[in-house]
CSV table of C-alpha atoms and ligand atoms in Angstrom, one decimal:
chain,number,residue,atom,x,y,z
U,1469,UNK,CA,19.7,3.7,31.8
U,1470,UNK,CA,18.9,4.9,28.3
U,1471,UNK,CA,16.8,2.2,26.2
U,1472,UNK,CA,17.3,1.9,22.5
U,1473,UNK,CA,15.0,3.8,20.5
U,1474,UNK,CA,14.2,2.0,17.6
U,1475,UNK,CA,13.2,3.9,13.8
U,1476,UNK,CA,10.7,2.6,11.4
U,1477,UNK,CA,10.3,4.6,8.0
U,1478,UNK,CA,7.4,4.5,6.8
U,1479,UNK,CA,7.4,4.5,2.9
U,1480,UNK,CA,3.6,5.2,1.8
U,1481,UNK,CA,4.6,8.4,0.2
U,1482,UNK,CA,7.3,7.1,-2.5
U,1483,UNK,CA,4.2,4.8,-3.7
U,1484,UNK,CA,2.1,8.7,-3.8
U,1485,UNK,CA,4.5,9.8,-6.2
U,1486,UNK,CA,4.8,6.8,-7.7
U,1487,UNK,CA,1.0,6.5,-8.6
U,1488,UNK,CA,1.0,9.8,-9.8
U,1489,UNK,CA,2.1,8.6,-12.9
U,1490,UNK,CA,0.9,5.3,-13.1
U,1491,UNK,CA,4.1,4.0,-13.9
U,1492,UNK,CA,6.7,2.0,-11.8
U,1493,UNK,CA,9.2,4.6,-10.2
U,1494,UNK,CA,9.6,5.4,-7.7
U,1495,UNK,CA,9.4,2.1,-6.5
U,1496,UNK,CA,8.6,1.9,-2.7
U,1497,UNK,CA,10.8,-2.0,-2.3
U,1498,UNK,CA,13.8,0.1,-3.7
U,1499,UNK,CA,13.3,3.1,-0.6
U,1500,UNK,CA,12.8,0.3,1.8
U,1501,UNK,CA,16.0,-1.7,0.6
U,1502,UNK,CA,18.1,2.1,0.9
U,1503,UNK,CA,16.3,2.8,4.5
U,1504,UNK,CA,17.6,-1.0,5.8
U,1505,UNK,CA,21.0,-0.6,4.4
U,1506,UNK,CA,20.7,3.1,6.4
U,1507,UNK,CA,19.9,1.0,9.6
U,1508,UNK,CA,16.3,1.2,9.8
U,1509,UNK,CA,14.9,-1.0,11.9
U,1510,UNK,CA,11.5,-1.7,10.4
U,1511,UNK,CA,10.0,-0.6,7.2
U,1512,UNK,CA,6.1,0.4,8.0
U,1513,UNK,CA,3.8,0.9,4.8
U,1514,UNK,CA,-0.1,1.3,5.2
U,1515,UNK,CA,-2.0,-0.8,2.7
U,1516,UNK,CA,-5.4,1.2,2.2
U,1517,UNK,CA,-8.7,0.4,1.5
U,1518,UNK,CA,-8.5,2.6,-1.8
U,1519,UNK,CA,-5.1,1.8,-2.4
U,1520,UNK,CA,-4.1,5.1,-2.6
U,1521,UNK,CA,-0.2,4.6,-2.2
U,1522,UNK,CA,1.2,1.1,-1.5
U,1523,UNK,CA,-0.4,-1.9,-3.3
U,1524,UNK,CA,-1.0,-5.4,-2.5
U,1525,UNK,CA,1.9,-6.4,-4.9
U,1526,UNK,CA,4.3,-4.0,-2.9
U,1527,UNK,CA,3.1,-6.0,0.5
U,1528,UNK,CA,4.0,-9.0,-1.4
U,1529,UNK,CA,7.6,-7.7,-3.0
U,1530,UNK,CA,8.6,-6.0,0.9
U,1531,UNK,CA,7.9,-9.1,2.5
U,1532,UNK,CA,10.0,-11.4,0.5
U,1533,UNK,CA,12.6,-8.7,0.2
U,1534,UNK,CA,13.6,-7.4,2.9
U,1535,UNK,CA,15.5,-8.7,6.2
U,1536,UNK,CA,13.9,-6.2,8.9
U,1537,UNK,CA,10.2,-6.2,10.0
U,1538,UNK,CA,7.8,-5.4,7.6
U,1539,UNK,CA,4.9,-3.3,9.9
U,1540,UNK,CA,1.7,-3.5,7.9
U,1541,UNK,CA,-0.5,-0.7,9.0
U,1542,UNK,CA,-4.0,-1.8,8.0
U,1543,UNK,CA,-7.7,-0.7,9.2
U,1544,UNK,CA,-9.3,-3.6,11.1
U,1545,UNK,CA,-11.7,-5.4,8.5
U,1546,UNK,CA,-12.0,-8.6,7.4
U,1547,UNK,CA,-10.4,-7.9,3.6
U,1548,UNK,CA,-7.8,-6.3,5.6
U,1549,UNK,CA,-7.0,-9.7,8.2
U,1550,UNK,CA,-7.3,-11.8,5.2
U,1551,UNK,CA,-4.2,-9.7,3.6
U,1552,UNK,CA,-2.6,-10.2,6.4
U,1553,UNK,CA,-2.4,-13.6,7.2
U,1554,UNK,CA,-2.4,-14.4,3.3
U,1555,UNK,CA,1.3,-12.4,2.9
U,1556,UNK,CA,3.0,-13.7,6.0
U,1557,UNK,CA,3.5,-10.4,7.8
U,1558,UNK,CA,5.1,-10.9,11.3
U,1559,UNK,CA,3.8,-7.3,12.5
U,1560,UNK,CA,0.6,-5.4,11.9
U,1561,UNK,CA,-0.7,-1.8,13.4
U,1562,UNK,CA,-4.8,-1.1,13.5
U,1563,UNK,CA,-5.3,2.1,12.4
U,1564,UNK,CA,-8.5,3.9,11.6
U,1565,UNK,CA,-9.3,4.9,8.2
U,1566,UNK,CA,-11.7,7.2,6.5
U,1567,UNK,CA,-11.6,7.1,3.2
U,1568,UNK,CA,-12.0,10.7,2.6
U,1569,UNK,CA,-9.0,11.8,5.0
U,1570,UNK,CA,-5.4,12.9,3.4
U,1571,UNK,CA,-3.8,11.2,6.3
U,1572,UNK,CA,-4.4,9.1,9.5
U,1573,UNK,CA,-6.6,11.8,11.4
U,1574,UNK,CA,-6.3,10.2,15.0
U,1575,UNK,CA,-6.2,7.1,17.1
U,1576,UNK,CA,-7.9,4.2,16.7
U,1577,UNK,CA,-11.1,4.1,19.0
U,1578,UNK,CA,-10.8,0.6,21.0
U,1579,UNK,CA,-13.4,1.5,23.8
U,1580,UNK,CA,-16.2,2.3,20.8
U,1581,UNK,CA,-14.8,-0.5,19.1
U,1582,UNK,CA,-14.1,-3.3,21.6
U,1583,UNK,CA,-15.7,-6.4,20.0
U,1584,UNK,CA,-15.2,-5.8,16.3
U,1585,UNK,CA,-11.4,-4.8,17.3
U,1586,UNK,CA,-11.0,-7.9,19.6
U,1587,UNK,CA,-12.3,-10.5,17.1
U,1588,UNK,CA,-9.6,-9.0,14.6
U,1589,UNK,CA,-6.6,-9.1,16.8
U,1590,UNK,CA,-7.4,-12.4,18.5
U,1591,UNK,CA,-7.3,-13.8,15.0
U,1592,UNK,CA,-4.2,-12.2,14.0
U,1593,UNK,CA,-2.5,-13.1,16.8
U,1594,UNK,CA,-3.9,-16.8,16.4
U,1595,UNK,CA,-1.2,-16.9,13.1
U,1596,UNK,CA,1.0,-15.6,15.6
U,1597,UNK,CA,1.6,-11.8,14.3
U,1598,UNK,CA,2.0,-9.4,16.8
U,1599,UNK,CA,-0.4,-6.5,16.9
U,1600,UNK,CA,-0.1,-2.9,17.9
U,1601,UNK,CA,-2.7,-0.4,18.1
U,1602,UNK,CA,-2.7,3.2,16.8
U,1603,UNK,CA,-4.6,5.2,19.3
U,1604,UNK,CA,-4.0,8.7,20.8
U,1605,UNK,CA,-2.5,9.5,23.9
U,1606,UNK,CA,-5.1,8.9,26.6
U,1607,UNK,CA,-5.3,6.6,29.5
U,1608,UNK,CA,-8.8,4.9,28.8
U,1609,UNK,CA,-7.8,4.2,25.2
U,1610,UNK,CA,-4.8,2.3,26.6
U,1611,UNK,CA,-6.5,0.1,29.9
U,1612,UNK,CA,-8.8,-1.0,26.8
U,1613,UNK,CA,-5.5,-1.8,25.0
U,1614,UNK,CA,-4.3,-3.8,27.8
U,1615,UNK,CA,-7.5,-5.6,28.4
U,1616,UNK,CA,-7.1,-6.9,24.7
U,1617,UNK,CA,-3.5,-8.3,25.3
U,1618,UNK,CA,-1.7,-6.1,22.8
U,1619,UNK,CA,1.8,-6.7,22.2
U,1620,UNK,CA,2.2,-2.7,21.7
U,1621,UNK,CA,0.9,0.5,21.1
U,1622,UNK,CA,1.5,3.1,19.1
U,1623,UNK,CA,1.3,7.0,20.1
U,1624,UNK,CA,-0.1,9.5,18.2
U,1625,UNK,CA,1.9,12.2,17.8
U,1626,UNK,CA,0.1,14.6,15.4
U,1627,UNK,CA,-1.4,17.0,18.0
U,1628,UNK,CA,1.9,17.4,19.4
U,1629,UNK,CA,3.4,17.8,15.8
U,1630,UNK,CA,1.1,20.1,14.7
U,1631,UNK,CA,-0.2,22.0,17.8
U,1632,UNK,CA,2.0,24.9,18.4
U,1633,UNK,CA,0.3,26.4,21.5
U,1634,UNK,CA,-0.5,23.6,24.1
U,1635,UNK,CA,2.9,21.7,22.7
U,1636,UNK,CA,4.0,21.3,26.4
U,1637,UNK,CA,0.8,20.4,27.1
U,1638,UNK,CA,0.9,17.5,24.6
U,1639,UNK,CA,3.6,16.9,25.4
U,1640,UNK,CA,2.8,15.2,28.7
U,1641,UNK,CA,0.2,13.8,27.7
U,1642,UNK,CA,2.5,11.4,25.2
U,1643,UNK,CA,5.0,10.6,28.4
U,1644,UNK,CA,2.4,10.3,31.0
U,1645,UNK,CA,0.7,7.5,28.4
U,1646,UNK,CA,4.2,5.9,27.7
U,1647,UNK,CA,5.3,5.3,31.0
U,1648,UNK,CA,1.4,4.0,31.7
U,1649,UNK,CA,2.1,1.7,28.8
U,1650,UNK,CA,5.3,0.2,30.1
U,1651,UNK,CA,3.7,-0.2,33.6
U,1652,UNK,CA,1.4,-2.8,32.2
U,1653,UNK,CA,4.1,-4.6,30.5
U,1654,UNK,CA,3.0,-2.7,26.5
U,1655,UNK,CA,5.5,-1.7,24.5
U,1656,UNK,CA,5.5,1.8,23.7
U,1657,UNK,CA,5.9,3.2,20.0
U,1658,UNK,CA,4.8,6.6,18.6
U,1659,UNK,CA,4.9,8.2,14.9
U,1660,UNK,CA,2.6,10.7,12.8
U,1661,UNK,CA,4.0,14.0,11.8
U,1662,UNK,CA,7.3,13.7,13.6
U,1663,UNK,CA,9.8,16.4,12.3
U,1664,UNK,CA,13.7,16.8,13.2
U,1665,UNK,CA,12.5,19.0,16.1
U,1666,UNK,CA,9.4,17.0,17.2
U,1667,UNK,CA,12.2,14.0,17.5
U,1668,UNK,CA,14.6,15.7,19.5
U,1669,UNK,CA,11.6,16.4,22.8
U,1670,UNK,CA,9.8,13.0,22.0
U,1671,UNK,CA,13.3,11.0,22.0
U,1672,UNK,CA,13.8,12.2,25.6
U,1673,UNK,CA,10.8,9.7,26.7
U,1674,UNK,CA,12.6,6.6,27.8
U,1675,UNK,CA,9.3,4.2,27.8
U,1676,UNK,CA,9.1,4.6,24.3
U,1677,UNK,CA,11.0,2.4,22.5
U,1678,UNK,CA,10.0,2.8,18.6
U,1679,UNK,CA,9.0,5.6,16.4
U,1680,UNK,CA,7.2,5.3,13.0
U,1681,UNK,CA,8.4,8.1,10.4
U,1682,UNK,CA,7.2,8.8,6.9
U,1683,UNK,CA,6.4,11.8,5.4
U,1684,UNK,CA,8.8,14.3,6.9
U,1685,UNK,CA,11.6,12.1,5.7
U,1686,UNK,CA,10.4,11.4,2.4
U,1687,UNK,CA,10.2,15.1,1.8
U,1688,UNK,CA,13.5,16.1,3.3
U,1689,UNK,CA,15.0,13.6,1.4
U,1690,UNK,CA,13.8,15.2,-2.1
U,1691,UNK,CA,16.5,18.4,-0.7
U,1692,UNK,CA,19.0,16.1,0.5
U,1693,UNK,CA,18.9,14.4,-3.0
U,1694,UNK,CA,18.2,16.8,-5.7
U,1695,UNK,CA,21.0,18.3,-6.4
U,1696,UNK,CA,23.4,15.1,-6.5
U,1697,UNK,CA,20.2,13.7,-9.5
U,1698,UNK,CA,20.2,16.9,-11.3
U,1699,UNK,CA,24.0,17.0,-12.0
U,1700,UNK,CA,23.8,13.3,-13.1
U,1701,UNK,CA,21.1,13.7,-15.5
U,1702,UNK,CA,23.2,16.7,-16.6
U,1703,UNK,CA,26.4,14.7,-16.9
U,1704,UNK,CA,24.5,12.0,-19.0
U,1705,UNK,CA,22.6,14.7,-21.4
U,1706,UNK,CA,26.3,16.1,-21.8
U,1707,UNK,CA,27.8,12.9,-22.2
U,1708,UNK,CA,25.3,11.9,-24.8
U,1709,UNK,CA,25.7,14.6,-26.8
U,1710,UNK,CA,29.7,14.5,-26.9
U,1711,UNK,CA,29.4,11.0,-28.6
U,1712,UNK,CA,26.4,12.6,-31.2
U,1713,UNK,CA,23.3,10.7,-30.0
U,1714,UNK,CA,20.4,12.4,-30.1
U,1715,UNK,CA,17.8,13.1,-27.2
U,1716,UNK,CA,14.8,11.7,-27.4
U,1717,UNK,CA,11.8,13.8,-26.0
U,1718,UNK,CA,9.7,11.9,-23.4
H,2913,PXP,N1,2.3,5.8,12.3
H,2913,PXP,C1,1.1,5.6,11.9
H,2913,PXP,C2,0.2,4.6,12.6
H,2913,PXP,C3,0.6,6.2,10.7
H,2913,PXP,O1,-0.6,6.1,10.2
H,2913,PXP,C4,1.5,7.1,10.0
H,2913,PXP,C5,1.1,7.8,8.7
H,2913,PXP,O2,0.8,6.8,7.8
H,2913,PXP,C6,2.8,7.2,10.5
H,2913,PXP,C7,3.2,6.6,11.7
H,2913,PXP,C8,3.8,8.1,9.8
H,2913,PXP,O3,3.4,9.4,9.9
H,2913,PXP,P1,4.1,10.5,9.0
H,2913,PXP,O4,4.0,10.1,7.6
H,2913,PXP,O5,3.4,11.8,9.3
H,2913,PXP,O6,5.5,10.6,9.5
């Protein structure tokens, strides 16, 4: 029987183009609120050491706004915890973080970082807020996953995404790890770099039960919503000027 497969947008980039400017729009709550109301079924956003997209007052603003799951994705330090448990998240994801990467470059390393990782999600879980781990496809990675009681993982699908020859290859890899994840009682997510046709293979894997989407969908909505923005800015420059007011430059 066919699980439900569950979709979490992740909304990091709006806040990038937000902060390009400084300003306040986009604001990242107000993608969040239109991704619920188009049946998301969590809202992830990664709160980064540099705060580079979404900012400790948008943790605060998604958590008292929303009515889905608010998955913090957060690298596991101590500033990080104390977020955590301080905003009343119900779901966090460890992720690794360099500060000089343009994006999440790979799993989280739980074998190299047992102890540090283990303090962090004991505590976590200790204010009751259930953890997953980012880490790549790979058996070891997961045993060590298990060993530290995890309520989930979460795949990495970026070599998969992005590597065109060994795709099948990949592939495998990603359903071998989910259904080894599901045989130890670990729920299975995936996300990073996941495009309409990178869904359609990854979908077919029945042991994993969530997927975590951000960028492609941000982009592909600037297409899906262009046009409809520049005909009402049109309409309202046309409008104006029927009824003689005159256009202020920005
Ligand atoms: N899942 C995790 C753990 C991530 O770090 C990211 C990127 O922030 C995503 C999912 C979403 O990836 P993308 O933006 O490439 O869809």
């Amino acid at each position: 029987m066919n699980s439900k497969l569950r979709l979490g947008i992740n909304i990091d980039h709006v806040a990038t183009i937000r902060n390009a400017r400084g300003g306040l729009h986009p604001d990242p709550l107000k993608a969040a609120l239109i991704a619920q109301s188009a049946g998301a079924d969590n809202i992830t956003a990664h709160l980064r050491e540099d705060r580079r997209h979404i900012s400790d007052i948008d943790i605060k603003n998604l958590v008292k706004k929303l009515k889905i799951p608010l998955n913090l994705e957060m690298a596991p330090t101590n500033e990080m915890l104390k977020i955590a448990i301080n905003s009343k998240v119900k779901r966090v994801c460890l992720v690794p973080e360099k500060r000089k990467e343009i994006t999440t470059e790979g799993g989280l390393d739980v074998l190299k970082n047992k102890k540090k990782i283990s303090t962090i999600i004991g505590k976590l879980q200790n204010h009751n807020i259930r953890v997953s781990v980012f880490i790549d496809p790979c058996i070891k990675q997961i045993s060590a996953c298990v060993e530290l009681k995890v309520f989930s993982i979460e795949l990495h699908t970026g070599e998969f995404c992005d590597n065109k020859k060994n795709k099948k290859k990949e592939f495998f890899q990603i359903q071998k790890s989910a259904k080894f994840a599901k045989k130890n009682n670990i729920e299975c997510h995936a996300g990073h770099g996941l495009k309409y046709n990178d869904v359609k293979e990854i979908a077919k894997i029945n042991e994993i039960s969530e997927l975590n989407i951000g960028h492609f969908i941000i982009g592909e909505s600037i297409f899906m919503g262009l046009k409809k923005t520049i005909l009402k800015m049109k309409n309202i420059i046309n409008n104006s000027r029927k009824k003689k007011f005159l256009l202020r430059s920005a």
